[in-house]
Short mmCIF file of C-alpha atoms in Angstrom, two decimals:
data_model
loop_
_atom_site.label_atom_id
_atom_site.label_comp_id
_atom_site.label_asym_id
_atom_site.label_seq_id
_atom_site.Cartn_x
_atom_site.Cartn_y
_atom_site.Cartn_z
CA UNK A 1 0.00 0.00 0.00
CA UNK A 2 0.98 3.60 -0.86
CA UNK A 3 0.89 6.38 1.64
CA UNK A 4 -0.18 9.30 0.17
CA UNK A 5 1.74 12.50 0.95
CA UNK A 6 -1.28 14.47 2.32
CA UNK A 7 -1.92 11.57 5.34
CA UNK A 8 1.99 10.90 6.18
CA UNK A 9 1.75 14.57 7.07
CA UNK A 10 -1.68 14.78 9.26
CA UNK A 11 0.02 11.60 11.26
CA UNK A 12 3.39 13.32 11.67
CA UNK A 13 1.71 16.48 13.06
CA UNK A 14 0.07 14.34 15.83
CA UNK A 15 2.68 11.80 15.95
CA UNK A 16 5.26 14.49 17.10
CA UNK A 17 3.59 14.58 20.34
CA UNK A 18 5.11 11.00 20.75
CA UNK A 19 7.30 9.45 23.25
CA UNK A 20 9.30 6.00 23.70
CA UNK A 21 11.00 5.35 20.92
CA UNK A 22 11.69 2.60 19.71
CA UNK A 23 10.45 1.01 23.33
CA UNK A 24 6.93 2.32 22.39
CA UNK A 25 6.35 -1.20 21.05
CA UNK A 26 6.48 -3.03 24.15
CA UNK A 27 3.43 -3.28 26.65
CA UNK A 28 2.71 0.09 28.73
CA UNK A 29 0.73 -0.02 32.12
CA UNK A 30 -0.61 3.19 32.67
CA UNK A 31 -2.20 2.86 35.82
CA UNK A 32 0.67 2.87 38.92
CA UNK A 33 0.81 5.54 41.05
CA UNK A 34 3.68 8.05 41.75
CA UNK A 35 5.65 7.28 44.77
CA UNK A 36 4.50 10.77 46.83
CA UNK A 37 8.15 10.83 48.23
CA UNK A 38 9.82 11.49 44.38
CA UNK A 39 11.04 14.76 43.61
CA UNK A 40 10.07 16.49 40.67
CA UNK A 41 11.70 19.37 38.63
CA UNK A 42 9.99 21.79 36.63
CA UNK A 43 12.49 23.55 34.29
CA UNK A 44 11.59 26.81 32.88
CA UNK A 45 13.52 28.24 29.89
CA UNK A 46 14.19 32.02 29.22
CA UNK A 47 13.71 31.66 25.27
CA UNK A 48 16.16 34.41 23.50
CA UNK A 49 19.23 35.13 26.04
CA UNK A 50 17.78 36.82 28.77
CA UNK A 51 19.60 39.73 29.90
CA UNK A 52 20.90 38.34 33.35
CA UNK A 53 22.57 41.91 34.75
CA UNK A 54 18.68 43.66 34.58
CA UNK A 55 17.84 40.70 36.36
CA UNK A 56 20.19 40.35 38.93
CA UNK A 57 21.27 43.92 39.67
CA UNK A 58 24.76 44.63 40.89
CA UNK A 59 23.68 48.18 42.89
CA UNK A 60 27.08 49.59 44.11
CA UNK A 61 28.54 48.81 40.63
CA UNK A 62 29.77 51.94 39.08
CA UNK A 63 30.49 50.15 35.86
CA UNK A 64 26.94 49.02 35.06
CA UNK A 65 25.07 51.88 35.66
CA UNK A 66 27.84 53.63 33.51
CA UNK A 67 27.94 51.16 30.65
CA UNK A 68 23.98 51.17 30.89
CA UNK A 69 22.94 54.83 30.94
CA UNK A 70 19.82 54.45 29.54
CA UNK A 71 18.59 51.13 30.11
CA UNK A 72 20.50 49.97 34.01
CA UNK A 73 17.27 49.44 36.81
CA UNK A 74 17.94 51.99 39.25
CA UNK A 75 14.66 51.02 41.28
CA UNK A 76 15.51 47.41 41.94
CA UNK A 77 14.18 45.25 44.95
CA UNK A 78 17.03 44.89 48.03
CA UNK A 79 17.85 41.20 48.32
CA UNK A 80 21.46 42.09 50.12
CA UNK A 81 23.80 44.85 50.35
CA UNK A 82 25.44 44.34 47.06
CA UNK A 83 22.68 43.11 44.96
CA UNK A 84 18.82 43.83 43.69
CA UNK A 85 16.07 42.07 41.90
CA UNK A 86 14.67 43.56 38.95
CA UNK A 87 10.99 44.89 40.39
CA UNK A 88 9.09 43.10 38.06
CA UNK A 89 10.17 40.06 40.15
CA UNK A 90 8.50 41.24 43.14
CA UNK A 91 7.41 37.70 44.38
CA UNK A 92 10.78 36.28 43.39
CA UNK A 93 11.95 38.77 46.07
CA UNK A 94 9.39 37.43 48.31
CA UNK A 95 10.50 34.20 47.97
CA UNK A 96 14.23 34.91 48.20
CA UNK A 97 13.52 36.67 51.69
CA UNK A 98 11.46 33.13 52.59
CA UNK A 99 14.62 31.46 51.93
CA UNK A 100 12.78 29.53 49.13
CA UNK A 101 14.87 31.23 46.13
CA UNK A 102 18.88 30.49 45.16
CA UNK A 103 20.64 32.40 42.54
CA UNK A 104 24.05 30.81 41.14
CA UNK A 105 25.86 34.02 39.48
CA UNK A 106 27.87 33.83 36.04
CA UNK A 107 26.87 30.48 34.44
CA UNK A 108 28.02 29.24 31.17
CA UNK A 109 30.62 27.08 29.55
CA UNK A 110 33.99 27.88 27.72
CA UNK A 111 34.49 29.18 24.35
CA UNK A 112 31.13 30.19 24.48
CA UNK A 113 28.60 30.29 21.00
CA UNK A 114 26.81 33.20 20.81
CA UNK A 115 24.27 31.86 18.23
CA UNK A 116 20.50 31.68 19.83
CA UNK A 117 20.40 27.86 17.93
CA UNK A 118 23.74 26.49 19.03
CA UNK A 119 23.65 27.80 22.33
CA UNK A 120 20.53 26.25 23.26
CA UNK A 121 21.76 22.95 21.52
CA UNK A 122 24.73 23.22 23.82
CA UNK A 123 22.63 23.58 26.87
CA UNK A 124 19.95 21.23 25.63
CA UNK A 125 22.47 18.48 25.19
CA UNK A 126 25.22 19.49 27.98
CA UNK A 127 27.91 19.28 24.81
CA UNK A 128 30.94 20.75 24.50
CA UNK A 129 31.30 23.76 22.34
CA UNK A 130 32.47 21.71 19.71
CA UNK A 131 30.87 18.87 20.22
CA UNK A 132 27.45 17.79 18.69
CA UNK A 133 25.17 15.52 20.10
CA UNK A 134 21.98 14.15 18.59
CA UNK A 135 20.43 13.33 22.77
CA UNK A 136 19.53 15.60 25.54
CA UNK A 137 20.52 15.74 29.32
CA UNK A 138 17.07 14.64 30.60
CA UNK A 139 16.46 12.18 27.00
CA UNK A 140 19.63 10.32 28.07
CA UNK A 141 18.40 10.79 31.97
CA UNK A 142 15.46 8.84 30.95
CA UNK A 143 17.57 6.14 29.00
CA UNK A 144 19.30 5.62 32.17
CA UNK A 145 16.80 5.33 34.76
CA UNK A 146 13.92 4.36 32.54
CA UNK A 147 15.28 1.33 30.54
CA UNK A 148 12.79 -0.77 32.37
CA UNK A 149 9.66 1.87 33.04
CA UNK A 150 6.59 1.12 32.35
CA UNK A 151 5.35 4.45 31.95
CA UNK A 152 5.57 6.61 28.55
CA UNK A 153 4.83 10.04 30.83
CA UNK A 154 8.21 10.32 33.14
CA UNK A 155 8.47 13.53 31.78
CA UNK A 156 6.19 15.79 29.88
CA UNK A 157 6.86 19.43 28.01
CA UNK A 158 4.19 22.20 27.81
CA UNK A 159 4.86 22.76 23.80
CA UNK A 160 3.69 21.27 20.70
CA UNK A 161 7.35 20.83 19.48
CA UNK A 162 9.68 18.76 21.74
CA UNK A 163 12.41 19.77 22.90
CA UNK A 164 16.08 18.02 22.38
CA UNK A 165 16.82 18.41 25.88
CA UNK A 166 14.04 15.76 26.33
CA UNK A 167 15.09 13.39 23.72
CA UNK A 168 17.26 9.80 24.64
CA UNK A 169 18.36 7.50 22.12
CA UNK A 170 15.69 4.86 23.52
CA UNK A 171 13.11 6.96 25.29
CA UNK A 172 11.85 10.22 25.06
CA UNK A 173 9.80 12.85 26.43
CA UNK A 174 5.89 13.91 25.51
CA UNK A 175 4.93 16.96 24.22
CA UNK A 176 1.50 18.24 24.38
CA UNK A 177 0.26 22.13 25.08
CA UNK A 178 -3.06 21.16 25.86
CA UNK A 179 -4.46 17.98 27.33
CA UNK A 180 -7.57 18.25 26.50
CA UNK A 181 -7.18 19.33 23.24
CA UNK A 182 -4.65 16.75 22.28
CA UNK A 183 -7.03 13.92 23.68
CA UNK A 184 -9.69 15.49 21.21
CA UNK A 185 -7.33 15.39 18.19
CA UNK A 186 -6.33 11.56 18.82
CA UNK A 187 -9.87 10.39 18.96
CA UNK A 188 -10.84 11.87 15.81
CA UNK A 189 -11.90 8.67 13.55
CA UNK A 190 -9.43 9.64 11.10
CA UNK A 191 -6.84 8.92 12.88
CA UNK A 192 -7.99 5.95 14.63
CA UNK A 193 -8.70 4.44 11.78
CA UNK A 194 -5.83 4.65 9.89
CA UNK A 195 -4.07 2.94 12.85
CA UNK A 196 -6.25 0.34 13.05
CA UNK A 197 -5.94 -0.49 8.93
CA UNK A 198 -1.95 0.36 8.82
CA UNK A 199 -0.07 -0.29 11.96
CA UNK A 200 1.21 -3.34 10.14
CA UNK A 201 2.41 -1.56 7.10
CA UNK A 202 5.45 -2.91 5.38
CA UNK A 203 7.30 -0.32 5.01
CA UNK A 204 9.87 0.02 8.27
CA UNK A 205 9.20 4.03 8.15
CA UNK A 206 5.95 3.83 7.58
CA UNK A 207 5.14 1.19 10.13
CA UNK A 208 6.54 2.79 12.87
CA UNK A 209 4.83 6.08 12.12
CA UNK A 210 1.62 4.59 12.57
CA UNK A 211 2.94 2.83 15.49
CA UNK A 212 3.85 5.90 17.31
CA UNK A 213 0.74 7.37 16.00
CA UNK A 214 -1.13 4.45 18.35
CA UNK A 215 1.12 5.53 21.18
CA UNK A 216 -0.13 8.51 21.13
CA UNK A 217 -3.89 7.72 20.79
CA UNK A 218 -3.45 5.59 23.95
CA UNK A 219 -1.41 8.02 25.98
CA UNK A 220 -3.51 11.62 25.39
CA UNK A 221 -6.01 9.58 26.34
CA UNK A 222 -4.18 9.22 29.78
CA UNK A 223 -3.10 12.50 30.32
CA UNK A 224 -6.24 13.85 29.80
CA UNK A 225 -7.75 11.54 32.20
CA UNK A 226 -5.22 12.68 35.22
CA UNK A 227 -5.36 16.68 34.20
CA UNK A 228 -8.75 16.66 34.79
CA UNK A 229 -8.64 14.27 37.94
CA UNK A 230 -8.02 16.85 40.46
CA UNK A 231 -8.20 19.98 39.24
CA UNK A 232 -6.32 23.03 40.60
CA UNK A 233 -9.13 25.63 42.50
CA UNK A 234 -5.93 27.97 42.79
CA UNK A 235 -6.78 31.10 40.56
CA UNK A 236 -3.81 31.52 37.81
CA UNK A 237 -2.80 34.59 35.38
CA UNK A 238 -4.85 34.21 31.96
CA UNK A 239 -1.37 34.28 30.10
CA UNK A 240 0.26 31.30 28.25
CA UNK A 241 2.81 30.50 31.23
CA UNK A 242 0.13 31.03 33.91
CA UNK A 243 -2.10 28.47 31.42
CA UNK A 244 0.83 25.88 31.03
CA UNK A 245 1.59 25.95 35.51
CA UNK A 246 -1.95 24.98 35.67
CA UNK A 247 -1.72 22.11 33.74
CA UNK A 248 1.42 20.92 35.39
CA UNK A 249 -0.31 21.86 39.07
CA UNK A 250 -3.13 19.47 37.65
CA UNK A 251 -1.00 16.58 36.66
CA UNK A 252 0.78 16.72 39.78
CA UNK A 253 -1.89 16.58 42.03
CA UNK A 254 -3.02 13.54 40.33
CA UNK A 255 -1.24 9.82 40.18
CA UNK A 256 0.50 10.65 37.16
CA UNK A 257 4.32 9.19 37.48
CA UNK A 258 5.92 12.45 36.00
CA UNK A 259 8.71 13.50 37.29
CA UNK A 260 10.00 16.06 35.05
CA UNK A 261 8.34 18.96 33.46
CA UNK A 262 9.65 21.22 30.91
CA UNK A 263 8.08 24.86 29.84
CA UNK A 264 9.74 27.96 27.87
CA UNK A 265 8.52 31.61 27.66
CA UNK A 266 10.20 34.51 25.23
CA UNK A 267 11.52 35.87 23.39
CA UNK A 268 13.94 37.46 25.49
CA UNK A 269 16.16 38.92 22.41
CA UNK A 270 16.19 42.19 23.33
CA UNK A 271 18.13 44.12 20.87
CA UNK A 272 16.07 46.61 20.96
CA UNK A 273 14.41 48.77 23.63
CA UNK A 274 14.88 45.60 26.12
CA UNK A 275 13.32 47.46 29.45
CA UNK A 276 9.81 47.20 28.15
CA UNK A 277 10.63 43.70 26.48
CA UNK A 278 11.97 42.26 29.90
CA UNK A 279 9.58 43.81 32.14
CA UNK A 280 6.60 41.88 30.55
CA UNK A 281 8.06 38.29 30.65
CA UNK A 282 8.58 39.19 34.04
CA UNK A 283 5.57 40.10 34.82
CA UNK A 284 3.98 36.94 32.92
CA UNK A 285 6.59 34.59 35.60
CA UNK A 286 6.04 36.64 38.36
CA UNK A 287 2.41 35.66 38.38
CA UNK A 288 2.77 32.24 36.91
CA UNK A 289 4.97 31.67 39.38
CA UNK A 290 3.34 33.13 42.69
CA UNK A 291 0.31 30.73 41.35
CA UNK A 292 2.24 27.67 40.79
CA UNK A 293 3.99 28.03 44.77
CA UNK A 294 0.69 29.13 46.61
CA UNK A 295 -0.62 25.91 44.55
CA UNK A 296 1.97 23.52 45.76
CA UNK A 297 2.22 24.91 49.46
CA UNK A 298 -1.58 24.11 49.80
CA UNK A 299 -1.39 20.85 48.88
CA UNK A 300 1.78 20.30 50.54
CA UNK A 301 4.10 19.16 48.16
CA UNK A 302 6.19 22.48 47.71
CA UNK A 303 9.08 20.65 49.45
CA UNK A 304 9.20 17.90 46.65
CA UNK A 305 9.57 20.75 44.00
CA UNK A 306 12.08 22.45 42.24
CA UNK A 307 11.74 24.58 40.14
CA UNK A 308 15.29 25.64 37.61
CA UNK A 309 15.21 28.36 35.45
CA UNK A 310 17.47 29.15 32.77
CA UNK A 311 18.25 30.70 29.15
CA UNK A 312 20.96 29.75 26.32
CA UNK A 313 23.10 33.17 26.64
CA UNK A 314 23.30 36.65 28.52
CA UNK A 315 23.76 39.66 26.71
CA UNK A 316 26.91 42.59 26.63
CA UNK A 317 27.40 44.77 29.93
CA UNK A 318 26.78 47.66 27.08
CA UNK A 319 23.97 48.50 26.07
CA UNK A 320 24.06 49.23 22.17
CA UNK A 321 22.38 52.34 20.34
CA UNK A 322 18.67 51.21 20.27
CA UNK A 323 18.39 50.98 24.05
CA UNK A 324 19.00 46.90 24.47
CA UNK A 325 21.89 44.99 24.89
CA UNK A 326 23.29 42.04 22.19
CA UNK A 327 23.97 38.37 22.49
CA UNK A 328 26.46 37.39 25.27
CA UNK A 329 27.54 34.67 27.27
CA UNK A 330 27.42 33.98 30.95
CA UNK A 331 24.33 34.61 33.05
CA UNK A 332 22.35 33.20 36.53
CA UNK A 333 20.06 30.60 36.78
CA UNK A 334 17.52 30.89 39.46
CA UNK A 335 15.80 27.80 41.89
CA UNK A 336 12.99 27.63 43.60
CA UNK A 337 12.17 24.93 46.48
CA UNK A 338 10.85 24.35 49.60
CA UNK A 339 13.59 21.84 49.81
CA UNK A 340 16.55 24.65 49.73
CA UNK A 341 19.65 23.50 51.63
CA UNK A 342 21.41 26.84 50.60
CA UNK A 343 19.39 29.70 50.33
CA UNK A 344 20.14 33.16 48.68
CA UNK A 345 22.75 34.50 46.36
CA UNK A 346 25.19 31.42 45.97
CA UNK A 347 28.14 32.78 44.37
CA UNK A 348 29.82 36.43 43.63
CA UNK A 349 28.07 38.63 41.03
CA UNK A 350 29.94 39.04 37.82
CA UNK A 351 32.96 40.32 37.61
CA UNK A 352 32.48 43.79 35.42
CA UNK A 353 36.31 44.32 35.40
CA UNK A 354 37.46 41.74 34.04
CA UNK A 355 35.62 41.08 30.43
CA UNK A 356 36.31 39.31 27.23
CA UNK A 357 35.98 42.05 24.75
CA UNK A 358 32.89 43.06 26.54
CA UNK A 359 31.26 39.92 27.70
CA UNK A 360 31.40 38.37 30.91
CA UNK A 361 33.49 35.17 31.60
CA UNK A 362 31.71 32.73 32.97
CA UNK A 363 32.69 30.95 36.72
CA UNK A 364 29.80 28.40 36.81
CA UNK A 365 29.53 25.71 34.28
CA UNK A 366 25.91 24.81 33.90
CA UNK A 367 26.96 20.62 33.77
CA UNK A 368 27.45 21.11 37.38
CA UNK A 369 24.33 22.50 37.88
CA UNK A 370 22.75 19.67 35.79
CA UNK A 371 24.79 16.89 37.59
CA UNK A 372 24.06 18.60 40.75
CA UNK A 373 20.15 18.15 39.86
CA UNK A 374 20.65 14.71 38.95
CA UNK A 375 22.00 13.64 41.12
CA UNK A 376 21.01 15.31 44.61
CA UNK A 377 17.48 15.72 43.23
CA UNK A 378 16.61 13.04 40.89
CA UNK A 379 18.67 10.66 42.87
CA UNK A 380 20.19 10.13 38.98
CA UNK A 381 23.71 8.39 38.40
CA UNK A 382 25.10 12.02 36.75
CA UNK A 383 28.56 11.14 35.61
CA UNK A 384 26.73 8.37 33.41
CA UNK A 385 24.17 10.71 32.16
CA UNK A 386 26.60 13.31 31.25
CA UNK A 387 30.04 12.12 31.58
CA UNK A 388 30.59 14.82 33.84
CA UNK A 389 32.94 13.99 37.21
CA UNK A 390 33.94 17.45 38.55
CA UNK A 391 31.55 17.65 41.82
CA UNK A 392 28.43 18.65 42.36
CA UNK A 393 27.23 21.62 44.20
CA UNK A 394 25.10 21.41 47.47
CA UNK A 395 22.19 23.35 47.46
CA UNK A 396 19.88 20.76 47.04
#
């Protein structure tokens, strides 16, 4: 049988939302429970090279507010002596002075790219800068402690694309934006049918397509089902972020066995008049965010989560002629917990003396933080998920 051009495509649009592969051919249970004592991580991603010195404000530095005359905050929120919060972050601030915030300073990895698609590669992957990898930190997290899971759902992203941070060589994340949504595509009887007529097709590529089609039928079908379980009655913004929190809020008050979650907000390329630019996305987290926590204080749980933000670049100390900054290199990464062991700022701001033709050198490589989250909070074996043996931080 010949597949015609126009259904290979309507299959691949659904089918991206797939997971598992090639161990999506095996049988799936769907029905055990979470253990309530695993941790979970939520990571958000600052799409575009968020500007990290607007963000974390270096107050007594001479050098910023003189390389940023136009665009430095000058009305930041106190979180020490030394250093503010940009005041769109208001809750962040709250939660800082909680002791439910850390902020690791100067973050990045050497001989940095400065390209918004190989930077986030790098990141996604945890590669060298001239190394290229075709699997992601938390895909090859899930080849290592998933080899034997049952469940297709260990770890779900808020998109409709997924993301290669979330892609293994033998298992691999879900993507879906909306559950409900998603469950009402895969039970059209278009699709249905066709996998019921051509799962068995002949051709290898073909074959598994509709395979991973089924996979998909069977397992919106499940998400749906727990989203709607138990419901969130916390109120959350009407923006895309606060939209995509509720879902995860819903999923993990349920029995789903997730245990990672991935979501993205941008664009944070601010080349040109960035204040405005950056104060919106921050106000779209803030909220989100303040949601999310109230949401997993009520039920408890807030201990269990952590939530890791970060983005593929910083930008220059300068700011250029259009009132923004351009691509750069190192920047902060913030965490959120009720499970904190360290609290605060972790490290020293960047250094502003000491630049590499105008762009901060970085301290912090981010493979620590990742083998630091593996393995202190996804109890994760990190030097075989990312070949990385140079400590771990404690934190968490």
């Amino acid at each position: 049988m010949i597949i015609k051009r126009r259904e290979f495509l309507k299959i691949s649009s659904l089918a991206t939302a797939s997971l598992m592969m090639p161990n999506f051919l095996k049988a799936m249970t769907l029905d055990e429970a979470l253990n309530p004592s695993q941790k979970i991580l939520i990571v958000l991603q600052f799409d575009g090279g968020n500007d990290g010195l607007n963000t974390i404000i270096p107050t007594r530095n001479d050098i910023y507010f003189r390389e940023r005359e136009n665009i430095s905050i000058k009305n930041s929120l106190t979180l020490n002596d030394e250093t503010g919060i940009n005041p769109a972050l208001s809750y962040f601030k709250e939660l800082h002075d909680n002791g439910e915030l850390s902020v690791l300073n100067n973050v990045g990895y050497p001989d940095p790219s400065k390209s918004h698609f190989r930077s986030m590669d790098i990141w996604h992957s945890a590669s060298k800068s001239d190394e290229y990898l075709e699997t992601g930190w938390l895909g090859r997290f899930l080849d290592e402690e998933c080899y034997s899971c049952e469940h297709p759902t260990q770890a779900l992203e808020v998109d409709d694309m997924l993301s290669l941070a979330l892609k293994g060589d033998n298992n691999k994340a879900f993507a879906f934006k909306d559950p409900k949504k998603l469950y009402q595509t895969s039970q059209e009887k278009y699709f249905k049918s066709l996998f019921e007529q051509h799962h068995h097709h002949e051709d290898e590529t073909v074959s598994y397509l509709y395979q991973t089609l089924g996979s998909t039928i069977n397992n919106a079908g499940y998400i749906f089902e727990k989203s709607k379980a138990k419901k969130t009655t916390q109120e959350y913004p009407n923006s895309k972020l606060g939209k995509d929190f509720k879902t995860v809020a819903s999923l993990i008050k349920s029995d789903i066995n997730t245990q990672v979650y991935y979501l993205s907000i941008g664009s944070f390329d601010t080349h040109v008049n960035q204040n405005e630019r950056q104060e919106k996305l921050f106000g779209e987290i803030n909220d989100a965010v303040k949601s999310f926590v109230a949401d997993m204080k009520s039920n408890g749980v807030f201990q269990d989560i952590l939530l890791m933000t970060f983005s593929e670049f910083g930008r220059r100390v300068s700011q250029n002629a259009s009132k923004g900054t351009d691509h750069g290199t190192a920047n902060q990464m913030f965490f959120i917990s009720g499970g904190l062991k360290k609290k605060g700022i972790l490290n020293p701001l960047p250094d502003l003396e000491n630049l590499n033709e105008g762009d901060l050198i970085y301290t912090e490589d981010f493979r620590k933080v990742y083998a630091t989250v593996l393995k202190n909070w996804l109890q994760a074996d990190s030097s075989k998920v990312l070949g990385w043996k140079n400590g771990v931080y404690d934190f968490i």
